[in-house]
mmCIF file with all atom_site columns, C-alpha atoms in Angstrom:
data_model
loop_
_atom_site.group_PDB
_atom_site.id
_atom_site.type_symbol
_atom_site.label_atom_id
_atom_site.label_alt_id
_atom_site.label_comp_id
_atom_site.label_asym_id
_atom_site.label_entity_id
_atom_site.label_seq_id
_atom_site.pdbx_PDB_ins_code
_atom_site.Cartn_x
_atom_site.Cartn_y
_atom_site.Cartn_z
_atom_site.occupancy
_atom_site.B_iso_or_equiv
_atom_site.pdbx_formal_charge
_atom_site.auth_seq_id
_atom_site.auth_comp_id
_atom_site.auth_asym_id
_atom_site.auth_atom_id
_atom_site.pdbx_PDB_model_num
ATOM 1   C CA . MET A 1 1   ? -0.004  0.008  0.002   1.00 88.00 ? 730 MET A CA 1
ATOM 2   C CA . VAL A 1 2   ? 2.785   2.425  0.913   1.00 93.00 ? 731 VAL A CA 1
ATOM 3   C CA . ILE A 1 3   ? 4.683   1.630  -2.286  1.00 97.00 ? 732 ILE A CA 1
ATOM 4   C CA . ALA A 1 4   ? 1.528   2.159  -4.342  1.00 97.00 ? 733 ALA A CA 1
ATOM 5   C CA . LYS A 1 5   ? 0.945   5.564  -2.681  1.00 96.00 ? 734 LYS A CA 1
ATOM 6   C CA . TRP A 1 6   ? 4.536   6.700  -3.285  1.00 97.00 ? 735 TRP A CA 1
ATOM 7   C CA . THR A 1 7   ? 4.335   5.453  -6.874  1.00 97.00 ? 736 THR A CA 1
ATOM 8   C CA . LEU A 1 8   ? 1.244   7.602  -7.384  1.00 98.00 ? 737 LEU A CA 1
ATOM 9   C CA . ILE A 1 9   ? 2.921   10.588 -5.737  1.00 97.00 ? 738 ILE A CA 1
ATOM 10  C CA . ALA A 1 10  ? 5.807   10.188 -8.170  1.00 98.00 ? 739 ALA A CA 1
ATOM 11  C CA . PHE A 1 11  ? 3.240   9.914  -10.999 1.00 97.00 ? 740 PHE A CA 1
ATOM 12  C CA . GLY A 1 12  ? 1.615   13.176 -9.941  1.00 97.00 ? 741 GLY A CA 1
ATOM 13  C CA . ILE A 1 13  ? 5.020   14.898 -9.825  1.00 98.00 ? 742 ILE A CA 1
ATOM 14  C CA . PHE A 1 14  ? 5.767   13.398 -13.251 1.00 97.00 ? 743 PHE A CA 1
ATOM 15  C CA . PHE A 1 15  ? 2.600   15.001 -14.665 1.00 97.00 ? 744 PHE A CA 1
ATOM 16  C CA . ILE A 1 16  ? 3.669   18.359 -13.297 1.00 98.00 ? 745 ILE A CA 1
ATOM 17  C CA . GLY A 1 17  ? 7.180   17.892 -14.693 1.00 97.00 ? 746 GLY A CA 1
ATOM 18  C CA . VAL A 1 18  ? 5.772   16.973 -18.087 1.00 97.00 ? 747 VAL A CA 1
ATOM 19  C CA . ALA A 1 19  ? 3.705   20.175 -17.956 1.00 97.00 ? 748 ALA A CA 1
ATOM 20  C CA . GLY A 1 20  ? 6.909   22.137 -17.408 1.00 97.00 ? 749 GLY A CA 1
ATOM 21  C CA . LEU A 1 21  ? 8.506   20.456 -20.420 1.00 97.00 ? 750 LEU A CA 1
ATOM 22  C CA . MET A 1 22  ? 5.383   21.067 -22.517 1.00 97.00 ? 751 MET A CA 1
ATOM 23  C CA . PHE A 1 23  ? 5.306   24.755 -21.547 1.00 97.00 ? 752 PHE A CA 1
ATOM 24  C CA . PHE A 1 24  ? 8.998   25.676 -21.565 1.00 97.00 ? 753 PHE A CA 1
ATOM 25  C CA . ASN A 1 25  ? 10.267  23.336 -24.298 1.00 97.00 ? 754 ASN A CA 1
ATOM 26  C CA . PRO A 1 26  ? 7.309   22.294 -26.468 1.00 96.00 ? 755 PRO A CA 1
ATOM 27  C CA . LYS A 1 27  ? 9.534   21.287 -29.387 1.00 96.00 ? 756 LYS A CA 1
ATOM 28  C CA . ARG A 1 28  ? 11.291  18.741 -27.157 1.00 96.00 ? 757 ARG A CA 1
ATOM 29  C CA . ALA A 1 29  ? 7.937   17.446 -25.881 1.00 95.00 ? 758 ALA A CA 1
ATOM 30  C CA . ARG A 1 30  ? 6.790   17.020 -29.473 1.00 96.00 ? 759 ARG A CA 1
ATOM 31  C CA . SER A 1 31  ? 10.034  15.210 -30.334 1.00 95.00 ? 760 SER A CA 1
ATOM 32  C CA . ILE A 1 32  ? 9.515   12.795 -27.420 1.00 94.00 ? 761 ILE A CA 1
ATOM 33  C CA . LEU A 1 33  ? 5.935   12.148 -28.554 1.00 93.00 ? 762 LEU A CA 1
ATOM 34  C CA . ARG A 1 34  ? 7.253   11.243 -32.030 1.00 94.00 ? 763 ARG A CA 1
ATOM 35  C CA . LYS A 1 35  ? 9.456   8.513  -30.490 1.00 93.00 ? 764 LYS A CA 1
ATOM 36  C CA . ALA A 1 36  ? 6.518   6.563  -28.975 1.00 90.00 ? 765 ALA A CA 1
ATOM 37  C CA . GLY A 1 37  ? 6.516   3.102  -30.487 1.00 90.00 ? 766 GLY A CA 1
ATOM 38  C CA . SER A 1 38  ? 9.484   3.937  -32.727 1.00 91.00 ? 767 SER A CA 1
ATOM 39  C CA . THR A 1 39  ? 11.530  0.861  -31.800 1.00 92.00 ? 768 THR A CA 1
ATOM 40  C CA . PRO A 1 40  ? 10.505  -2.434 -30.201 1.00 91.00 ? 769 PRO A CA 1
ATOM 41  C CA . PHE A 1 41  ? 12.450  -1.513 -27.049 1.00 94.00 ? 770 PHE A CA 1
ATOM 42  C CA . ILE A 1 42  ? 10.845  1.937  -26.710 1.00 93.00 ? 771 ILE A CA 1
ATOM 43  C CA . HIS A 1 43  ? 7.422   0.491  -27.487 1.00 93.00 ? 772 HIS A CA 1
ATOM 44  C CA . PHE A 1 44  ? 7.468   -2.222 -24.839 1.00 93.00 ? 773 PHE A CA 1
ATOM 45  C CA . ALA A 1 45  ? 9.461   -0.232 -22.248 1.00 94.00 ? 774 ALA A CA 1
ATOM 46  C CA . GLU A 1 46  ? 7.059   2.701  -22.522 1.00 94.00 ? 775 GLU A CA 1
ATOM 47  C CA . LEU A 1 47  ? 3.991   0.497  -22.183 1.00 94.00 ? 776 LEU A CA 1
ATOM 48  C CA . SER A 1 48  ? 5.454   -1.629 -19.398 1.00 95.00 ? 777 SER A CA 1
ATOM 49  C CA . LEU A 1 49  ? 6.428   1.467  -17.390 1.00 96.00 ? 778 LEU A CA 1
ATOM 50  C CA . ARG A 1 50  ? 2.989   2.900  -18.031 1.00 95.00 ? 779 ARG A CA 1
ATOM 51  C CA . MET A 1 51  ? 1.398   -0.098 -16.319 1.00 97.00 ? 780 MET A CA 1
ATOM 52  C CA . ILE A 1 52  ? 3.234   0.563  -13.030 1.00 97.00 ? 781 ILE A CA 1
ATOM 53  C CA . PRO A 1 53  ? 1.060   3.540  -12.033 1.00 98.00 ? 782 PRO A CA 1
ATOM 54  C CA . GLY A 1 54  ? -1.964  1.656  -13.382 1.00 98.00 ? 783 GLY A CA 1
ATOM 55  C CA . ILE A 1 55  ? -1.295  -1.145 -10.916 1.00 98.00 ? 784 ILE A CA 1
ATOM 56  C CA . ALA A 1 56  ? -0.608  1.428  -8.166  1.00 98.00 ? 785 ALA A CA 1
ATOM 57  C CA . PHE A 1 57  ? -4.022  3.030  -8.790  1.00 98.00 ? 786 PHE A CA 1
ATOM 58  C CA . ILE A 1 58  ? -5.702  -0.342 -8.323  1.00 98.00 ? 787 ILE A CA 1
ATOM 59  C CA . VAL A 1 59  ? -3.666  -1.324 -5.258  1.00 97.00 ? 788 VAL A CA 1
ATOM 60  C CA . TYR A 1 60  ? -4.253  2.058  -3.586  1.00 97.00 ? 789 TYR A CA 1
ATOM 61  C CA . ALA A 1 61  ? -7.929  2.397  -4.617  1.00 97.00 ? 790 ALA A CA 1
ATOM 62  C CA . ASN A 1 62  ? -9.451  1.053  -1.387  1.00 96.00 ? 791 ASN A CA 1
ATOM 63  C CA . SER A 1 63  ? -7.334  3.470  0.669   1.00 95.00 ? 792 SER A CA 1
ATOM 64  C CA . SER A 1 64  ? -8.406  6.460  -1.371  1.00 94.00 ? 793 SER A CA 1
ATOM 65  C CA . ASN A 1 65  ? -11.495 8.636  -0.918  1.00 93.00 ? 794 ASN A CA 1
ATOM 66  C CA . PHE A 1 66  ? -12.541 7.655  -4.445  1.00 95.00 ? 795 PHE A CA 1
ATOM 67  C CA . PRO A 1 67  ? -12.001 3.889  -4.792  1.00 96.00 ? 796 PRO A CA 1
ATOM 68  C CA . PHE A 1 68  ? -14.213 3.567  -7.869  1.00 97.00 ? 797 PHE A CA 1
ATOM 69  C CA . VAL A 1 69  ? -12.390 6.356  -9.701  1.00 97.00 ? 798 VAL A CA 1
ATOM 70  C CA . PHE A 1 70  ? -8.947  5.029  -8.765  1.00 97.00 ? 799 PHE A CA 1
ATOM 71  C CA . ASN A 1 71  ? -9.922  1.525  -9.897  1.00 98.00 ? 800 ASN A CA 1
ATOM 72  C CA . CYS A 1 72  ? -11.330 2.830  -13.193 1.00 98.00 ? 801 CYS A CA 1
ATOM 73  C CA . ILE A 1 73  ? -8.196  4.872  -13.910 1.00 98.00 ? 802 ILE A CA 1
ATOM 74  C CA . GLY A 1 74  ? -5.947  1.951  -13.015 1.00 98.00 ? 803 GLY A CA 1
ATOM 75  C CA . TRP A 1 75  ? -7.820  -0.527 -15.193 1.00 98.00 ? 804 TRP A CA 1
ATOM 76  C CA . PHE A 1 76  ? -7.997  1.955  -18.060 1.00 98.00 ? 805 PHE A CA 1
ATOM 77  C CA . ILE A 1 77  ? -4.231  2.418  -17.959 1.00 98.00 ? 806 ILE A CA 1
ATOM 78  C CA . ILE A 1 78  ? -3.554  -1.319 -17.824 1.00 98.00 ? 807 ILE A CA 1
ATOM 79  C CA . ILE A 1 79  ? -6.079  -2.334 -20.486 1.00 97.00 ? 808 ILE A CA 1
ATOM 80  C CA . SER A 1 80  ? -5.052  0.432  -22.892 1.00 96.00 ? 809 SER A CA 1
ATOM 81  C CA . SER A 1 81  ? -1.393  -0.500 -22.390 1.00 96.00 ? 810 SER A CA 1
ATOM 82  C CA . LEU A 1 82  ? -2.122  -4.151 -23.143 1.00 96.00 ? 811 LEU A CA 1
ATOM 83  C CA . ILE A 1 83  ? -4.102  -3.203 -26.251 1.00 95.00 ? 812 ILE A CA 1
ATOM 84  C CA . LEU A 1 84  ? -1.215  -1.054 -27.470 1.00 93.00 ? 813 LEU A CA 1
ATOM 85  C CA . MET A 1 85  ? 1.139   -4.006 -26.849 1.00 93.00 ? 814 MET A CA 1
ATOM 86  C CA . ILE A 1 86  ? -1.055  -6.260 -28.968 1.00 94.00 ? 815 ILE A CA 1
ATOM 87  C CA . ILE A 1 87  ? -1.493  -3.947 -31.961 1.00 93.00 ? 816 ILE A CA 1
ATOM 88  C CA . PRO A 1 88  ? 1.437   -3.710 -34.377 1.00 92.00 ? 817 PRO A CA 1
ATOM 89  C CA . ARG A 1 89  ? 4.143   -1.439 -33.014 1.00 92.00 ? 818 ARG A CA 1
ATOM 90  C CA . LYS A 1 90  ? 4.227   0.506  -36.275 1.00 93.00 ? 819 LYS A CA 1
ATOM 91  C CA . MET A 1 91  ? 0.571   1.493  -35.785 1.00 93.00 ? 820 MET A CA 1
ATOM 92  C CA . HIS A 1 92  ? 1.418   2.858  -32.349 1.00 92.00 ? 821 HIS A CA 1
ATOM 93  C CA . HIS A 1 93  ? 4.325   4.809  -33.829 1.00 93.00 ? 822 HIS A CA 1
ATOM 94  C CA . GLN A 1 94  ? 2.198   6.063  -36.723 1.00 95.00 ? 823 GLN A CA 1
ATOM 95  C CA . PHE A 1 95  ? -0.437  7.287  -34.264 1.00 93.00 ? 824 PHE A CA 1
ATOM 96  C CA . SER A 1 96  ? 2.159   9.143  -32.159 1.00 94.00 ? 825 SER A CA 1
ATOM 97  C CA . ASN A 1 97  ? 3.560   10.787 -35.289 1.00 94.00 ? 826 ASN A CA 1
ATOM 98  C CA . THR A 1 98  ? 0.085   11.838 -36.419 1.00 95.00 ? 827 THR A CA 1
ATOM 99  C CA . ALA A 1 99  ? -0.591  13.268 -32.971 1.00 93.00 ? 828 ALA A CA 1
ATOM 100 C CA . ALA A 1 100 ? 2.730   15.139 -33.094 1.00 93.00 ? 829 ALA A CA 1
ATOM 101 C CA . ASP A 1 101 ? 1.831   16.524 -36.538 1.00 93.00 ? 830 ASP A CA 1
ATOM 102 C CA . VAL A 1 102 ? -1.484  17.845 -35.179 1.00 93.00 ? 831 VAL A CA 1
ATOM 103 C CA . LEU A 1 103 ? -0.055  19.153 -31.896 1.00 91.00 ? 832 LEU A CA 1
ATOM 104 C CA . LYS A 1 104 ? 2.078   22.093 -32.934 1.00 94.00 ? 833 LYS A CA 1
ATOM 105 C CA . PRO A 1 105 ? 4.380   23.542 -30.204 1.00 94.00 ? 834 PRO A CA 1
ATOM 106 C CA . PRO A 1 106 ? 1.913   26.268 -29.122 1.00 95.00 ? 835 PRO A CA 1
ATOM 107 C CA . TYR A 1 107 ? -0.733  23.585 -28.531 1.00 95.00 ? 836 TYR A CA 1
ATOM 108 C CA . PHE A 1 108 ? 1.625   21.820 -26.096 1.00 95.00 ? 837 PHE A CA 1
ATOM 109 C CA . GLN A 1 109 ? 1.941   25.090 -24.202 1.00 96.00 ? 838 GLN A CA 1
ATOM 110 C CA . TRP A 1 110 ? -1.833  25.601 -24.135 1.00 96.00 ? 839 TRP A CA 1
ATOM 111 C CA . LEU A 1 111 ? -2.375  22.020 -22.926 1.00 96.00 ? 840 LEU A CA 1
ATOM 112 C CA . SER A 1 112 ? 0.299   22.121 -20.223 1.00 97.00 ? 841 SER A CA 1
ATOM 113 C CA . PRO A 1 113 ? -2.047  23.476 -17.520 1.00 97.00 ? 842 PRO A CA 1
ATOM 114 C CA . ILE A 1 114 ? -4.174  20.348 -17.929 1.00 97.00 ? 843 ILE A CA 1
ATOM 115 C CA . SER A 1 115 ? -1.148  18.237 -17.022 1.00 97.00 ? 844 SER A CA 1
ATOM 116 C CA . VAL A 1 116 ? -0.510  20.451 -13.965 1.00 98.00 ? 845 VAL A CA 1
ATOM 117 C CA . LEU A 1 117 ? -4.178  20.082 -13.011 1.00 98.00 ? 846 LEU A CA 1
ATOM 118 C CA . ILE A 1 118 ? -4.080  16.271 -13.312 1.00 97.00 ? 847 ILE A CA 1
ATOM 119 C CA . GLY A 1 119 ? -0.844  16.026 -11.291 1.00 98.00 ? 848 GLY A CA 1
ATOM 120 C CA . GLY A 1 120 ? -2.099  18.528 -8.709  1.00 97.00 ? 849 GLY A CA 1
ATOM 121 C CA . ILE A 1 121 ? -5.446  16.787 -8.219  1.00 97.00 ? 850 ILE A CA 1
ATOM 122 C CA . LEU A 1 122 ? -3.703  13.428 -7.830  1.00 97.00 ? 851 LEU A CA 1
ATOM 123 C CA . LEU A 1 123 ? -1.212  14.842 -5.301  1.00 97.00 ? 852 LEU A CA 1
ATOM 124 C CA . TYR A 1 124 ? -3.962  16.634 -3.400  1.00 96.00 ? 853 TYR A CA 1
ATOM 125 C CA . HIS A 1 125 ? -5.947  13.412 -2.972  1.00 94.00 ? 854 HIS A CA 1
ATOM 126 C CA . LEU A 1 126 ? -2.906  11.404 -2.002  1.00 95.00 ? 855 LEU A CA 1
ATOM 127 C CA . ILE A 1 127 ? -1.511  13.866 0.527   1.00 92.00 ? 856 ILE A CA 1
ATOM 128 C CA . ASN A 1 128 ? -4.811  14.882 2.186   1.00 81.00 ? 857 ASN A CA 1
#
């Protein structure tokens, strides 16, 4: 339970850090997005690492004030990661490139407050 909570705290901090990258260096954020699924190692490492907070959401759910929400988020992360592992890696990479084409650098900056909000809400519920 303690490990799950600290994993989720780290995940909340990660969201806030990503927001900083999106706001202050949107070209770098876009470049990172383009790499998703680009090689077998990146594809499976990214998706495997993504499942860690998903599992933490599920493990911590009953200790949270919102067990249903935490369970739903956790299962969504895990199931979507597994689906992305099953589909051809090149489709995943193609999707990330299409998303990067649509998301011009100013859009990353405009979206960065959403990442701060997600990280902040998660930290608020974990610390209080």
